Amino acid sequence: MQFINPKTDFAFKRIFGTPQSKPILISFLNGLLYGGASTIQDLDILNPYQAPKLEGWKETYLDVKARLNNGTIVIIEMQVLNVEGFQKRILYNAAKAYSLQLTAGQDYKLLYPVIALTITDFVMFPETEQVISRYNLQEQQNRTTYCPGEFELVFVELPKFQTPLDALTTLAQKWLFFLKSARSLQEIPPALGQVEAIDQAFMVANQSNFSPDELEDQEKREMFIWDQRNAMIKAEKTGLERGIERGIEQGIEQGIEQGIEQGIEQGIEQGERQKALAIAAQLLDVLDMATIAQKTGLTIAEIEQLHSTE
């Protein structure tokens, strides 16, 4: 068996975003949002609000919107490239989903909570090692929460997930392993297949269920992602090299400027010393050495040396 990459938009839609995907999506959300508890009993997969896609990056993200049985709206987004404006777009989509619940004149009490679940194929928060991060509105000093559970951002960073297959214990770990490793597997591991929803997800992702045109389209999407990643790596490398070159150039320029300044200072000092020596030479027959030293700023040793050469 061979499986398509669940992290591409085409595969993600087929696995999680169709009407037949409800059991799969329920298990996925229960695992990642509710610690594996059967909190979600039912949901409706809605037509998601799509933010305008940035030109040149039009195959890099997908979001699916679902309304849970308790009314909560969940926006699920799979993001494979860290494009400019990505973090603000998450806030925009979540705020939009919250505000669009009401029409003019409706009571704010009718608003249901919104959860933005974002799975990234890159590291967003390098300062921490935790795979799943949850954010809400909090007071900065005493950390009290404003409208608890009303507006929440949840991030899952796939590169940080390193749990091996034989160590998977939680439902969340099993779903993350599926997302990260399904493309490289040739059979359904028993540890994952025993979860009915994950077994169904593997069945949907099985390449035998796709037409040659669909598989070709999927391959092109993966190539597009890798091309964009390589372009970003090259841009970062080029920027670093240019920064180093510029730093060296600036260092040389500063060194030259400092050398010129030091040369001028040394020239002035040398000129002042020669002037002092000339005055001291004229005073040798008139004043004692201590007085000459006081008048010229020279040392007794310098005056003695001058006297011996006269």
Tab-separated table of C-alpha atoms in Angstrom:
chain	number	residue	atom	x	y	z
A	1	MET	CA	0.000	0.000	0.000
A	2	GLN	CA	1.069	3.564	-0.685
A	3	PHE	CA	-0.507	6.674	0.769
A	4	ILE	CA	-0.694	10.256	-0.419
A	5	ASN	CA	0.788	13.012	1.725
A	6	PRO	CA	-1.921	14.202	4.174
A	7	LYS	CA	-0.149	17.545	4.558
A	8	THR	CA	-0.976	18.773	1.047
A	9	ASP	CA	-4.197	20.685	0.465
A	10	PHE	CA	-5.681	18.114	-1.898
A	11	ALA	CA	-5.133	15.182	0.494
A	12	PHE	CA	-6.149	17.148	3.580
A	13	LYS	CA	-9.478	17.998	1.937
A	14	ARG	CA	-10.139	14.412	0.953
A	15	ILE	CA	-9.315	13.054	4.415
A	16	PHE	CA	-10.884	15.669	6.712
A	17	GLY	CA	-13.107	17.955	4.668
A	18	THR	CA	-15.804	15.870	2.984
A	19	PRO	CA	-19.255	14.950	4.378
A	20	GLN	CA	-18.030	11.345	4.694
A	21	SER	CA	-15.114	12.567	6.846
A	22	LYS	CA	-17.199	13.352	9.948
A	23	PRO	CA	-16.033	10.350	12.032
A	24	ILE	CA	-12.433	11.040	11.032
A	25	LEU	CA	-12.627	14.733	11.874
A	26	ILE	CA	-14.412	14.067	15.185
A	27	SER	CA	-11.648	11.700	16.312
A	28	PHE	CA	-8.951	14.089	15.069
A	29	LEU	CA	-10.393	17.053	16.993
A	30	ASN	CA	-11.094	15.034	20.138
A	31	GLY	CA	-7.464	13.916	20.103
A	32	LEU	CA	-5.841	17.301	19.519
A	33	LEU	CA	-8.271	19.579	21.385
A	34	TYR	CA	-9.753	17.470	24.173
A	35	GLY	CA	-6.998	15.063	25.193
A	36	GLY	CA	-8.672	12.056	23.573
A	37	ALA	CA	-11.938	12.402	25.472
A	38	SER	CA	-15.152	11.897	23.496
A	39	THR	CA	-16.133	15.533	23.984
A	40	ILE	CA	-17.319	15.979	20.395
A	41	GLN	CA	-20.225	13.687	19.595
A	42	ASP	CA	-21.222	15.244	16.305
A	43	LEU	CA	-20.304	18.109	13.993
A	44	ASP	CA	-21.164	19.696	10.669
A	45	ILE	CA	-18.418	20.367	8.127
A	46	LEU	CA	-19.116	23.837	6.734
A	47	ASN	CA	-17.940	25.679	3.653
A	48	PRO	CA	-14.853	27.381	5.087
A	49	TYR	CA	-14.153	31.066	4.799
A	50	GLN	CA	-11.047	31.408	2.632
A	51	ALA	CA	-8.791	34.397	3.153
A	52	PRO	CA	-7.347	35.793	-0.092
A	53	LYS	CA	-4.359	33.697	-1.073
A	54	LEU	CA	-1.065	35.473	-1.539
A	55	GLU	CA	0.093	35.564	-5.139
A	56	GLY	CA	2.836	33.025	-5.735
A	57	TRP	CA	1.825	30.913	-2.726
A	58	LYS	CA	-1.572	29.725	-3.842
A	59	GLU	CA	-1.151	26.051	-2.898
A	60	THR	CA	0.311	26.486	0.562
A	61	TYR	CA	-2.599	26.350	2.972
A	62	LEU	CA	-6.074	25.021	3.481
A	63	ASP	CA	-8.645	25.564	6.182
A	64	VAL	CA	-11.718	23.493	6.967
A	65	LYS	CA	-14.487	24.885	9.145
A	66	ALA	CA	-16.711	22.751	11.352
A	67	ARG	CA	-19.516	23.489	13.790
A	68	LEU	CA	-19.472	21.163	16.796
A	69	ASN	CA	-22.600	19.741	18.417
A	70	ASN	CA	-22.318	22.379	21.203
A	71	GLY	CA	-22.207	25.220	18.666
A	72	THR	CA	-18.454	25.873	18.869
A	73	ILE	CA	-16.873	26.757	15.520
A	74	VAL	CA	-13.503	25.180	14.766
A	75	ILE	CA	-11.259	26.329	11.934
A	76	ILE	CA	-8.693	23.659	11.045
A	77	GLU	CA	-5.766	24.796	8.927
A	78	MET	CA	-2.831	22.802	7.558
A	79	GLN	CA	0.041	25.191	6.819
A	80	VAL	CA	3.127	23.840	5.070
A	81	LEU	CA	5.020	27.088	4.369
A	82	ASN	CA	5.763	29.964	6.704
A	83	VAL	CA	4.635	32.726	4.350
A	84	GLU	CA	4.571	36.427	5.113
A	85	GLY	CA	1.434	37.531	6.939
A	86	PHE	CA	0.594	33.989	8.068
A	87	GLN	CA	0.235	34.727	11.795
A	88	LYS	CA	-1.997	37.743	11.212
A	89	ARG	CA	-4.126	35.735	8.798
A	90	ILE	CA	-4.859	33.238	11.586
A	91	LEU	CA	-6.170	36.053	13.783
A	92	TYR	CA	-8.139	37.523	10.895
A	93	ASN	CA	-9.814	34.211	10.003
A	94	ALA	CA	-10.706	33.480	13.629
A	95	ALA	CA	-12.086	36.984	14.223
A	96	LYS	CA	-14.041	36.781	10.967
A	97	ALA	CA	-15.568	33.440	11.939
A	98	TYR	CA	-16.588	34.918	15.292
A	99	SER	CA	-18.146	38.108	13.943
A	100	LEU	CA	-19.969	36.516	10.999
A	101	GLN	CA	-22.147	34.489	13.371
A	102	LEU	CA	-24.418	37.505	13.881
A	103	THR	CA	-26.484	39.570	11.520
A	104	ALA	CA	-27.506	43.174	12.185
A	105	GLY	CA	-29.527	43.564	15.364
A	106	GLN	CA	-28.882	40.109	16.819
A	107	ASP	CA	-27.928	39.722	20.481
A	108	TYR	CA	-24.258	39.109	21.302
A	109	LYS	CA	-25.384	36.288	23.588
A	110	LEU	CA	-25.968	34.257	20.437
A	111	LEU	CA	-22.221	34.119	19.717
A	112	TYR	CA	-20.583	30.709	20.055
A	113	PRO	CA	-16.897	30.101	20.874
A	114	VAL	CA	-14.321	29.899	18.098
A	115	ILE	CA	-11.224	27.689	18.082
A	116	ALA	CA	-8.553	28.158	15.417
A	117	LEU	CA	-6.558	24.928	15.143
A	118	THR	CA	-3.424	25.415	13.047
A	119	ILE	CA	-1.103	22.529	12.134
A	120	THR	CA	2.249	23.723	10.789
A	121	ASP	CA	4.942	21.780	8.959
A	122	PHE	CA	7.549	24.182	10.352
A	123	VAL	CA	8.556	25.461	13.784
A	124	MET	CA	6.637	28.535	14.905
A	125	PHE	CA	7.834	28.864	18.501
A	126	PRO	CA	11.529	27.883	18.755
A	127	GLU	CA	11.659	29.061	22.368
A	128	THR	CA	9.634	26.040	23.530
A	129	GLU	CA	9.741	22.286	22.840
A	130	GLN	CA	6.034	21.573	23.320
A	131	VAL	CA	4.262	20.268	20.237
A	132	ILE	CA	0.795	21.669	20.998
A	133	SER	CA	0.409	25.267	22.225
A	134	ARG	CA	-2.849	26.925	23.293
A	135	TYR	CA	-3.462	30.678	23.476
A	136	ASN	CA	-6.393	32.709	24.762
A	137	LEU	CA	-7.041	36.233	26.057
A	138	GLN	CA	-5.316	36.803	29.408
A	139	GLU	CA	-4.525	39.704	31.722
A	140	GLN	CA	-0.789	40.277	31.575
A	141	GLN	CA	0.019	40.394	35.291
A	142	ASN	CA	-2.309	37.993	37.112
A	143	ARG	CA	-3.023	35.736	34.080
A	144	THR	CA	-6.790	35.761	34.557
A	145	THR	CA	-8.631	34.785	31.370
A	146	TYR	CA	-11.065	37.091	29.597
A	147	CYS	CA	-14.171	35.182	28.473
A	148	PRO	CA	-12.689	31.705	29.074
A	149	GLY	CA	-13.076	29.333	26.137
A	150	GLU	CA	-14.645	31.970	23.925
A	151	PHE	CA	-11.708	32.601	21.593
A	152	GLU	CA	-8.790	30.190	21.435
A	153	LEU	CA	-5.779	29.656	19.158
A	154	VAL	CA	-4.259	26.171	19.108
A	155	PHE	CA	-0.994	25.444	17.274
A	156	VAL	CA	0.473	22.044	16.434
A	157	GLU	CA	4.095	22.087	15.206
A	158	LEU	CA	4.770	18.824	13.365
A	159	PRO	CA	8.607	19.109	13.245
A	160	LYS	CA	8.669	19.029	17.053
A	161	PHE	CA	6.780	15.728	17.153
A	162	GLN	CA	9.440	13.025	17.471
A	163	THR	CA	7.594	10.172	19.227
A	164	PRO	CA	8.408	6.834	17.504
A	165	LEU	CA	5.710	4.393	16.422
A	166	ASP	CA	6.335	1.938	19.254
A	167	ALA	CA	5.939	4.690	21.870
A	168	LEU	CA	2.583	6.109	20.738
A	169	THR	CA	0.099	6.131	23.611
A	170	THR	CA	-2.385	8.993	23.204
A	171	LEU	CA	-4.907	9.619	20.452
A	172	ALA	CA	-3.214	12.945	19.672
A	173	GLN	CA	0.173	11.231	19.189
A	174	LYS	CA	-1.368	8.688	16.824
A	175	TRP	CA	-2.991	11.368	14.686
A	176	LEU	CA	0.225	13.397	14.572
A	177	PHE	CA	2.173	10.312	13.519
A	178	PHE	CA	-0.381	9.770	10.748
A	179	LEU	CA	-0.010	13.324	9.484
A	180	LYS	CA	3.757	13.284	9.629
A	181	SER	CA	4.559	9.755	8.447
A	182	ALA	CA	1.693	8.336	6.351
A	183	ARG	CA	3.450	9.273	3.104
A	184	SER	CA	6.431	7.043	3.948
A	185	LEU	CA	4.452	3.986	5.128
A	186	GLN	CA	3.586	0.931	3.035
A	187	GLU	CA	1.036	-0.566	5.403
A	188	ILE	CA	-1.186	0.537	8.266
A	189	PRO	CA	0.664	0.023	11.564
A	190	PRO	CA	-1.443	-2.042	14.023
A	191	ALA	CA	-1.013	0.653	16.697
A	192	LEU	CA	-2.822	3.097	14.395
A	193	GLY	CA	-5.195	0.724	12.650
A	194	GLN	CA	-6.829	-0.190	15.951
A	195	VAL	CA	-8.270	3.339	16.028
A	196	GLU	CA	-11.203	3.064	13.624
A	197	ALA	CA	-11.094	6.715	12.496
A	198	ILE	CA	-7.354	6.578	11.753
A	199	ASP	CA	-7.845	3.305	9.872
A	200	GLN	CA	-10.510	5.090	7.797
A	201	ALA	CA	-8.119	7.987	7.183
A	202	PHE	CA	-5.525	5.549	5.832
A	203	MET	CA	-8.149	4.055	3.546
A	204	VAL	CA	-8.998	7.482	2.165
A	205	ALA	CA	-5.289	8.254	1.701
A	206	ASN	CA	-4.587	4.980	-0.123
A	207	GLN	CA	-3.298	5.822	-3.582
A	208	SER	CA	-5.369	3.030	-5.105
A	209	ASN	CA	-8.453	5.177	-4.467
A	210	PHE	CA	-7.191	7.936	-6.767
A	211	SER	CA	-7.180	8.257	-10.517
A	212	PRO	CA	-3.907	8.735	-12.427
A	213	ASP	CA	-4.831	12.387	-12.986
A	214	GLU	CA	-5.449	12.912	-9.278
A	215	LEU	CA	-2.128	11.289	-8.370
A	216	GLU	CA	-0.327	13.447	-10.914
A	217	ASP	CA	-1.997	16.533	-9.479
A	218	GLN	CA	-0.965	15.459	-5.979
A	219	GLU	CA	2.646	14.980	-7.125
A	220	LYS	CA	2.674	18.450	-8.691
A	221	ARG	CA	1.401	19.948	-5.431
A	222	GLU	CA	4.189	18.268	-3.459
A	223	MET	CA	6.753	19.495	-6.006
A	224	PHE	CA	5.353	23.002	-5.687
A	225	ILE	CA	5.783	22.872	-1.908
A	226	TRP	CA	9.370	21.644	-2.163
A	227	ASP	CA	10.192	24.274	-4.801
A	228	GLN	CA	8.862	27.004	-2.526
A	229	ARG	CA	10.764	25.650	0.463
A	230	ASN	CA	13.999	25.486	-1.517
A	231	ALA	CA	13.412	29.019	-2.772
A	232	MET	CA	12.969	30.232	0.809
A	233	ILE	CA	16.108	28.382	1.955
A	234	LYS	CA	18.085	29.848	-0.928
A	235	ALA	CA	16.805	33.343	-0.152
A	236	GLU	CA	17.787	32.964	3.506
A	237	LYS	CA	21.230	31.638	2.535
A	238	THR	CA	21.766	34.444	0.017
A	239	GLY	CA	20.676	37.012	2.598
A	240	LEU	CA	23.095	35.551	5.147
A	241	GLU	CA	25.989	35.551	2.677
A	242	ARG	CA	25.279	39.132	1.667
A	243	GLY	CA	25.056	40.111	5.317
A	244	ILE	CA	28.466	38.555	6.013
A	245	GLU	CA	30.000	40.248	2.980
A	246	ARG	CA	28.557	43.596	3.978
A	247	GLY	CA	29.782	43.105	7.526
A	248	ILE	CA	33.317	42.440	6.260
A	249	GLU	CA	33.173	45.489	4.003
A	250	GLN	CA	31.973	47.662	6.861
A	251	GLY	CA	34.685	46.258	9.101
A	252	ILE	CA	37.364	47.110	6.526
A	253	GLU	CA	35.928	50.596	6.046
A	254	GLN	CA	35.831	51.185	9.791
A	255	GLY	CA	39.377	49.852	10.111
A	256	ILE	CA	40.641	52.263	7.447
A	257	GLU	CA	38.840	55.188	9.071
A	258	GLN	CA	40.214	54.299	12.493
A	259	GLY	CA	43.727	53.922	11.013
A	260	ILE	CA	43.547	57.365	9.444
A	261	GLU	CA	42.290	58.904	12.680
A	262	GLN	CA	45.017	57.220	14.701
A	263	GLY	CA	47.658	58.328	12.173
A	264	ILE	CA	46.537	61.918	12.420
A	265	GLU	CA	46.541	61.768	16.223
A	266	GLN	CA	49.988	60.198	16.239
A	267	GLY	CA	51.242	62.823	13.764
A	268	ILE	CA	49.998	65.636	15.955
A	269	GLU	CA	51.530	64.051	19.031
A	270	GLN	CA	54.837	63.563	17.220
A	271	GLY	CA	54.819	67.150	15.993
A	272	GLU	CA	54.188	68.464	19.508
A	273	ARG	CA	57.059	66.347	20.859
A	274	GLN	CA	59.497	67.640	18.245
A	275	LYS	CA	58.463	71.186	19.112
A	276	ALA	CA	59.019	70.500	22.827
A	277	LEU	CA	62.471	69.021	22.116
A	278	ALA	CA	63.459	72.073	20.095
A	279	ILE	CA	62.463	74.421	22.933
A	280	ALA	CA	64.264	72.281	25.488
A	281	ALA	CA	67.455	72.369	23.433
A	282	GLN	CA	67.418	76.182	23.517
A	283	LEU	CA	66.940	76.209	27.286
A	284	LEU	CA	69.725	73.778	28.201
A	285	ASP	CA	72.232	76.562	28.883
A	286	VAL	CA	69.694	78.775	30.624
A	287	LEU	CA	67.598	76.622	32.986
A	288	ASP	CA	68.090	73.494	35.062
A	289	MET	CA	66.631	70.193	33.834
A	290	ALA	CA	63.735	70.106	36.322
A	291	THR	CA	62.513	73.511	35.188
A	292	ILE	CA	62.884	72.608	31.517
A	293	ALA	CA	60.837	69.445	32.123
A	294	GLN	CA	58.128	71.503	33.802
A	295	LYS	CA	58.020	74.032	30.942
A	296	THR	CA	58.046	71.535	28.026
A	297	GLY	CA	56.263	68.484	29.428
A	298	LEU	CA	59.265	66.291	28.645
A	299	THR	CA	60.705	63.820	31.141
A	300	ILE	CA	64.079	64.320	32.898
A	301	ALA	CA	65.393	61.280	31.019
A	302	GLU	CA	64.425	62.817	27.665
A	303	ILE	CA	66.144	66.085	28.587
A	304	GLU	CA	69.277	64.230	29.797
A	305	GLN	CA	69.381	62.326	26.495
A	306	LEU	CA	68.989	65.622	24.635
A	307	HIS	CA	71.818	67.181	26.686
A	308	SER	CA	74.169	64.284	25.909
A	309	THR	CA	73.703	64.744	22.173
A	310	GLU	CA	74.361	68.469	22.243
